[in-house]
Tab-separated table of C-alpha atoms in Angstrom:
chain	number	residue	atom	x	y	z
A	87	MET	CA	16.725	-35.146	1.154
A	88	THR	CA	15.721	-31.798	2.424
A	89	SER	CA	13.913	-31.299	5.712
A	90	THR	CA	10.297	-30.262	5.698
A	91	PRO	CA	9.745	-26.618	6.614
A	92	ASP	CA	7.769	-25.851	9.782
A	93	TYR	CA	4.683	-24.536	7.955
A	94	SER	CA	3.107	-23.477	11.258
A	95	GLN	CA	5.715	-20.608	11.272
A	96	LEU	CA	5.251	-19.652	7.687
A	97	PHE	CA	3.601	-16.314	8.446
A	98	ARG	CA	5.312	-15.627	11.805
A	99	LEU	CA	7.444	-12.470	12.198
A	100	ASP	CA	8.784	-13.005	15.687
A	101	GLY	CA	11.977	-11.220	16.385
A	102	ARG	CA	11.590	-8.973	13.304
A	103	THR	CA	10.868	-5.305	12.889
A	104	ALA	CA	8.427	-3.965	10.359
A	105	VAL	CA	8.161	-0.179	9.451
A	106	VAL	CA	4.634	0.888	8.414
A	107	VAL	CA	4.382	4.339	6.826
A	108	GLY	CA	0.798	5.591	7.222
A	109	ALA	CA	-1.012	5.232	10.534
A	110	GLY	CA	-4.594	5.374	9.411
A	111	GLY	CA	-6.909	3.133	7.339
A	112	ILE	CA	-4.981	0.436	5.515
A	113	GLY	CA	-1.791	1.380	7.253
A	114	ARG	CA	-3.347	0.987	10.681
A	115	GLU	CA	-4.720	-2.467	9.887
A	116	ALA	CA	-1.433	-3.567	8.303
A	117	ALA	CA	0.423	-2.493	11.449
A	118	LEU	CA	-2.032	-4.381	13.749
A	119	ALA	CA	-1.830	-7.501	11.612
A	120	LEU	CA	2.008	-7.476	11.471
A	121	ALA	CA	2.156	-7.054	15.262
A	122	ALA	CA	-0.320	-9.908	15.766
A	123	HIS	CA	2.141	-12.166	13.855
A	124	GLY	CA	4.970	-11.242	16.167
A	125	ALA	CA	6.627	-8.281	14.552
A	126	ARG	CA	7.787	-5.213	16.470
A	127	VAL	CA	6.128	-2.426	14.453
A	128	VAL	CA	7.449	1.079	13.888
A	129	VAL	CA	4.451	3.285	12.931
A	130	ALA	CA	5.428	6.269	10.974
A	131	ASP	CA	3.115	9.148	10.019
A	132	LEU	CA	3.085	12.824	9.275
A	133	SER	CA	0.805	13.097	12.263
A	134	LEU	CA	2.624	11.902	15.360
A	135	ASP	CA	-0.704	11.712	17.177
A	136	ALA	CA	-1.996	9.304	14.587
A	137	ALA	CA	1.092	7.186	14.825
A	138	GLN	CA	0.917	7.079	18.583
A	139	ALA	CA	-2.743	6.046	18.389
A	140	THR	CA	-1.981	3.076	16.186
A	141	ALA	CA	0.991	2.145	18.331
A	142	ALA	CA	-1.217	2.306	21.434
A	143	ALA	CA	-3.745	0.051	19.724
A	144	ILE	CA	-0.979	-2.517	19.070
A	145	ALA	CA	0.139	-2.317	22.690
A	146	GLU	CA	-3.409	-2.860	23.894
A	147	ARG	CA	-3.386	-6.186	22.005
A	148	GLY	CA	-0.161	-7.267	23.577
A	149	GLY	CA	2.116	-6.196	20.693
A	150	ILE	CA	5.269	-4.017	20.634
A	151	ALA	CA	5.176	-0.813	18.706
A	152	GLU	CA	6.986	2.489	18.429
A	153	ALA	CA	5.592	5.720	16.978
A	154	THR	CA	7.501	8.198	15.016
A	155	ARG	CA	6.779	11.294	12.846
A	156	LEU	CA	7.729	11.160	9.269
A	157	ASP	CA	7.158	13.547	6.384
A	158	VAL	CA	7.541	11.411	3.249
A	159	LEU	CA	7.883	14.605	1.193
A	160	ASP	CA	10.986	15.590	3.048
A	161	ASP	CA	13.913	13.799	1.392
A	162	ALA	CA	16.193	14.267	4.452
A	163	GLU	CA	13.619	12.786	6.772
A	164	VAL	CA	13.083	9.737	4.570
A	165	GLU	CA	16.796	9.121	4.233
A	166	ALA	CA	17.252	9.528	8.022
A	167	ALA	CA	14.361	7.032	8.640
A	168	ALA	CA	16.048	4.512	6.369
A	169	GLU	CA	19.274	4.892	8.239
A	170	ARG	CA	17.580	4.520	11.602
A	171	PHE	CA	15.368	1.601	10.741
A	172	GLY	CA	17.469	0.020	8.025
A	173	ASP	CA	17.858	-3.113	10.145
A	174	ALA	CA	14.149	-3.797	9.870
A	175	SER	CA	12.966	-6.806	7.899
A	176	ALA	CA	10.009	-5.021	6.191
A	177	LEU	CA	8.796	-1.715	4.972
A	178	VAL	CA	5.103	-1.065	4.138
A	179	PHE	CA	4.011	2.279	2.836
A	180	THR	CA	0.451	3.408	2.114
A	181	ALA	CA	0.415	7.235	1.828
A	182	ALA	CA	-1.470	8.525	-1.156
A	183	MET	CA	-3.931	11.230	-2.394
A	184	ASN	CA	-6.154	11.853	-5.356
A	185	VAL	CA	-7.683	14.922	-7.017
A	186	ARG	CA	-10.614	13.701	-9.053
A	187	LYS	CA	-10.603	15.934	-12.182
A	188	ARG	CA	-10.530	15.513	-15.869
A	189	MET	CA	-7.021	16.231	-17.226
A	190	GLU	CA	-8.164	19.365	-18.951
A	191	ASP	CA	-9.242	20.843	-15.569
A	192	TYR	CA	-6.116	19.956	-13.603
A	193	THR	CA	-3.925	22.716	-12.340
A	194	MET	CA	-0.220	22.022	-12.256
A	195	GLU	CA	-0.223	22.657	-8.526
A	196	GLU	CA	-2.699	19.769	-8.174
A	197	TYR	CA	-0.637	17.614	-10.445
A	198	ASP	CA	2.494	18.226	-8.398
A	199	ARG	CA	0.766	17.454	-5.128
A	200	VAL	CA	-0.537	14.074	-6.374
A	201	VAL	CA	2.667	13.099	-8.160
A	202	ASN	CA	4.909	14.199	-5.252
A	203	LEU	CA	2.997	12.231	-2.603
A	204	ASN	CA	2.087	9.143	-4.607
A	205	LEU	CA	5.098	8.666	-6.743
A	206	ARG	CA	8.083	10.801	-5.702
A	207	SER	CA	7.806	9.800	-2.050
A	208	SER	CA	7.459	6.088	-3.137
A	209	PHE	CA	10.676	6.447	-5.115
A	210	GLN	CA	12.470	7.912	-2.101
A	211	LEU	CA	11.162	5.244	0.264
A	212	ILE	CA	12.010	2.354	-2.032
A	213	ARG	CA	15.504	3.471	-2.917
A	214	HIS	CA	16.639	4.404	0.560
A	215	PHE	CA	15.189	1.460	2.399
A	216	GLY	CA	16.197	-0.773	-0.476
A	217	LYS	CA	19.794	0.324	-0.102
A	218	ALA	CA	19.629	-0.080	3.703
A	219	PHE	CA	17.952	-3.535	3.541
A	220	ALA	CA	20.551	-4.710	1.019
A	221	ALA	CA	23.350	-3.630	3.271
A	222	ASN	CA	21.807	-5.545	6.178
A	223	GLY	CA	21.140	-8.881	4.456
A	224	GLY	CA	17.774	-8.361	2.813
A	225	GLY	CA	14.168	-7.464	3.572
A	226	SER	CA	10.691	-6.986	2.091
A	227	ILE	CA	9.294	-3.698	0.643
A	228	VAL	CA	5.554	-3.566	0.166
A	229	GLY	CA	3.970	-0.534	-1.589
A	230	PHE	CA	0.312	0.139	-2.202
A	231	ALA	CA	-0.826	0.833	-5.803
A	232	SER	CA	-4.426	0.452	-6.956
A	233	ILE	CA	-6.592	-1.177	-9.586
A	234	ARG	CA	-6.096	2.230	-11.278
A	235	ALA	CA	-2.558	1.089	-12.229
A	236	GLN	CA	-4.343	-1.168	-14.741
A	237	VAL	CA	-7.903	0.168	-15.382
A	238	VAL	CA	-8.968	3.753	-15.370
A	239	GLU	CA	-12.054	6.021	-15.564
A	240	PRO	CA	-12.485	9.666	-16.321
A	241	GLY	CA	-11.058	11.905	-13.566
A	242	GLN	CA	-8.394	9.395	-12.516
A	243	GLY	CA	-5.590	10.174	-14.998
A	244	VAL	CA	-2.941	11.580	-12.735
A	245	TYR	CA	-3.658	9.242	-9.821
A	246	ALA	CA	-3.672	6.247	-12.197
A	247	ALA	CA	-0.295	7.383	-13.691
A	248	THR	CA	1.304	7.530	-10.256
A	249	LYS	CA	0.045	4.036	-9.314
A	250	ALA	CA	1.183	2.562	-12.621
A	251	GLY	CA	4.561	4.334	-12.036
A	252	LEU	CA	4.769	2.701	-8.566
A	253	VAL	CA	4.287	-0.723	-10.134
A	254	GLN	CA	7.227	-0.117	-12.492
A	255	LEU	CA	9.419	1.352	-9.737
A	256	ALA	CA	8.756	-1.843	-7.668
A	257	LYS	CA	9.718	-4.113	-10.579
A	258	THR	CA	12.945	-2.111	-11.138
A	259	ALA	CA	13.851	-2.183	-7.544
A	260	ALA	CA	13.116	-5.868	-7.360
A	261	ALA	CA	15.675	-6.302	-10.208
A	262	GLU	CA	18.278	-4.011	-8.747
A	263	PHE	CA	18.169	-5.203	-5.099
A	264	GLY	CA	17.189	-8.823	-5.569
A	265	ALA	CA	20.733	-10.198	-5.445
A	266	GLN	CA	21.089	-8.696	-1.986
A	267	GLY	CA	17.985	-10.479	-0.728
A	268	VAL	CA	15.563	-7.520	-0.956
A	269	ARG	CA	12.103	-8.319	-2.260
A	270	VAL	CA	9.908	-5.523	-3.559
A	271	ASN	CA	6.189	-6.030	-4.274
A	272	VAL	CA	2.948	-4.045	-4.585
A	273	VAL	CA	-0.514	-4.630	-3.310
A	274	ALA	CA	-3.270	-3.228	-5.607
A	275	PRO	CA	-6.619	-2.796	-3.772
A	276	GLY	CA	-9.897	-2.274	-5.396
A	277	ILE	CA	-12.434	0.068	-3.856
A	278	VAL	CA	-11.786	0.380	-0.159
A	279	GLU	CA	-13.697	2.240	2.522
A	280	THR	CA	-11.150	4.832	3.630
A	281	PRO	CA	-11.079	8.656	4.012
A	282	LEU	CA	-9.953	8.802	0.387
A	283	THR	CA	-13.315	7.444	-0.815
A	284	VAL	CA	-15.717	9.374	1.491
A	285	GLN	CA	-16.848	11.523	-1.459
A	286	ILE	CA	-17.940	8.381	-3.347
A	287	LYS	CA	-19.717	6.682	-0.335
A	288	GLN	CA	-21.901	9.789	0.047
A	289	ASP	CA	-23.258	9.444	-3.540
A	290	GLU	CA	-25.728	6.571	-3.458
A	291	GLU	CA	-25.608	5.792	-7.163
A	292	TRP	CA	-21.792	6.034	-7.278
A	293	ASP	CA	-21.441	3.921	-4.149
A	294	ARG	CA	-23.723	1.216	-5.582
A	295	ALA	CA	-22.117	1.221	-9.011
A	296	TYR	CA	-18.667	0.568	-7.434
A	297	ALA	CA	-20.010	-2.128	-5.191
A	298	THR	CA	-21.654	-4.084	-8.006
A	299	LYS	CA	-18.564	-3.868	-10.288
A	300	SER	CA	-16.582	-6.333	-8.218
A	301	ALA	CA	-17.272	-10.044	-8.462
A	302	LEU	CA	-18.075	-10.101	-4.722
A	303	GLY	CA	-20.608	-7.304	-5.109
A	304	ARG	CA	-19.367	-4.994	-2.340
A	305	TRP	CA	-16.636	-2.579	-1.252
A	306	SER	CA	-13.692	-3.912	0.745
A	307	ARG	CA	-12.641	-2.947	4.274
A	308	PRO	CA	-9.122	-1.873	5.233
A	309	ASP	CA	-8.643	-4.950	7.331
A	310	GLU	CA	-9.136	-7.127	4.238
A	311	LEU	CA	-5.808	-5.829	2.868
A	312	ALA	CA	-3.864	-6.867	5.995
A	313	GLY	CA	-3.459	-10.483	4.976
A	314	ALA	CA	-1.741	-9.554	1.769
A	315	VAL	CA	0.713	-7.406	3.766
A	316	VAL	CA	1.526	-10.173	6.221
A	317	TYR	CA	2.029	-12.578	3.292
A	318	LEU	CA	4.499	-10.296	1.428
A	319	ALA	CA	6.351	-9.350	4.630
A	320	SER	CA	6.809	-12.950	5.794
A	321	GLU	CA	8.649	-16.058	4.638
A	322	ALA	CA	5.432	-17.310	3.047
A	323	SER	CA	6.355	-15.144	0.079
A	324	SER	CA	10.188	-15.736	0.120
A	325	PHE	CA	10.304	-16.223	-3.691
A	326	VAL	CA	7.860	-13.539	-4.604
A	327	THR	CA	9.253	-10.261	-5.875
A	328	GLY	CA	8.540	-7.741	-8.557
A	329	THR	CA	4.867	-8.636	-8.593
A	330	THR	CA	1.540	-6.905	-8.070
A	331	LEU	CA	-0.935	-8.671	-5.864
A	332	PHE	CA	-4.527	-7.529	-6.693
A	333	VAL	CA	-6.837	-7.552	-3.711
A	334	ASP	CA	-9.853	-6.160	-5.627
A	335	GLY	CA	-12.699	-8.548	-5.168
A	336	GLY	CA	-12.408	-9.575	-8.740
A	337	TRP	CA	-12.808	-6.078	-10.193
A	338	THR	CA	-10.009	-6.386	-12.765
A	339	ALA	CA	-11.177	-9.934	-13.707
A	340	ILE	CA	-14.588	-8.783	-15.009
A	341	ASP	CA	-15.206	-7.320	-18.387
A	342	GLY	CA	-17.704	-4.486	-18.049
A	343	ARG	CA	-20.587	-3.918	-15.757
A	344	PHE	CA	-23.235	-6.001	-17.608
A	345	THR	CA	-24.157	-9.604	-16.992
A	346	PRO	CA	-25.542	-10.965	-20.330
A	347	PRO	CA	-28.176	-13.690	-20.478
A	348	THR	CA	-26.572	-17.163	-20.728
A	349	ALA	CA	-29.663	-19.149	-21.746
């Protein structure tokens, strides 16, 4: 007969280190939530000031955090970060960008910028930290995709392709590193109030259309993604890997934007 686990500790991260790449928006809230559950958090961002601000917010709440600068587009920096923090138990990365244009209007410079930040850097983070985690007995890698990995709209082609690509990278990494105890998963948010969506929020019709598309009838906040991160970083998800967790308010569950009469 096996003993009953202590479920009160299911989400605790005491004594563990979590690396969060991206100090603003979703990344900031993820870092705060991980620290609140006991993790020592390394906050990494291209802007050291932003990383330090998030680390300070953690410290103000009684947590332990370290700030570091990281350019995810610099291969050498990513590899060095994986070597330095390879003994962590979790990696969370959120960095992404979008250029909203129809494919026929895209320039190749814009294409390269979106693909390099959203997909190439994800590939580098996953493979370098995956290798380091595998050598150190395992860990959890959590990337951020989007509902656009599954459903699209005009002007989202390149962004959507990178997010779908991230999903497939995560599945492959889960298969390749799983035997060494490394879990790799993806969170797919719906429409979130972040700097990336300011353009939409400023257009009243666009703003309202997005809000009413979800089953909950509103946008999400960055803090509403934090629970998914804690879950995937903790023992609560010890047998979860290679999956995509949609946190989209029911967006991808609904067929279209029309509610037909039922009587």
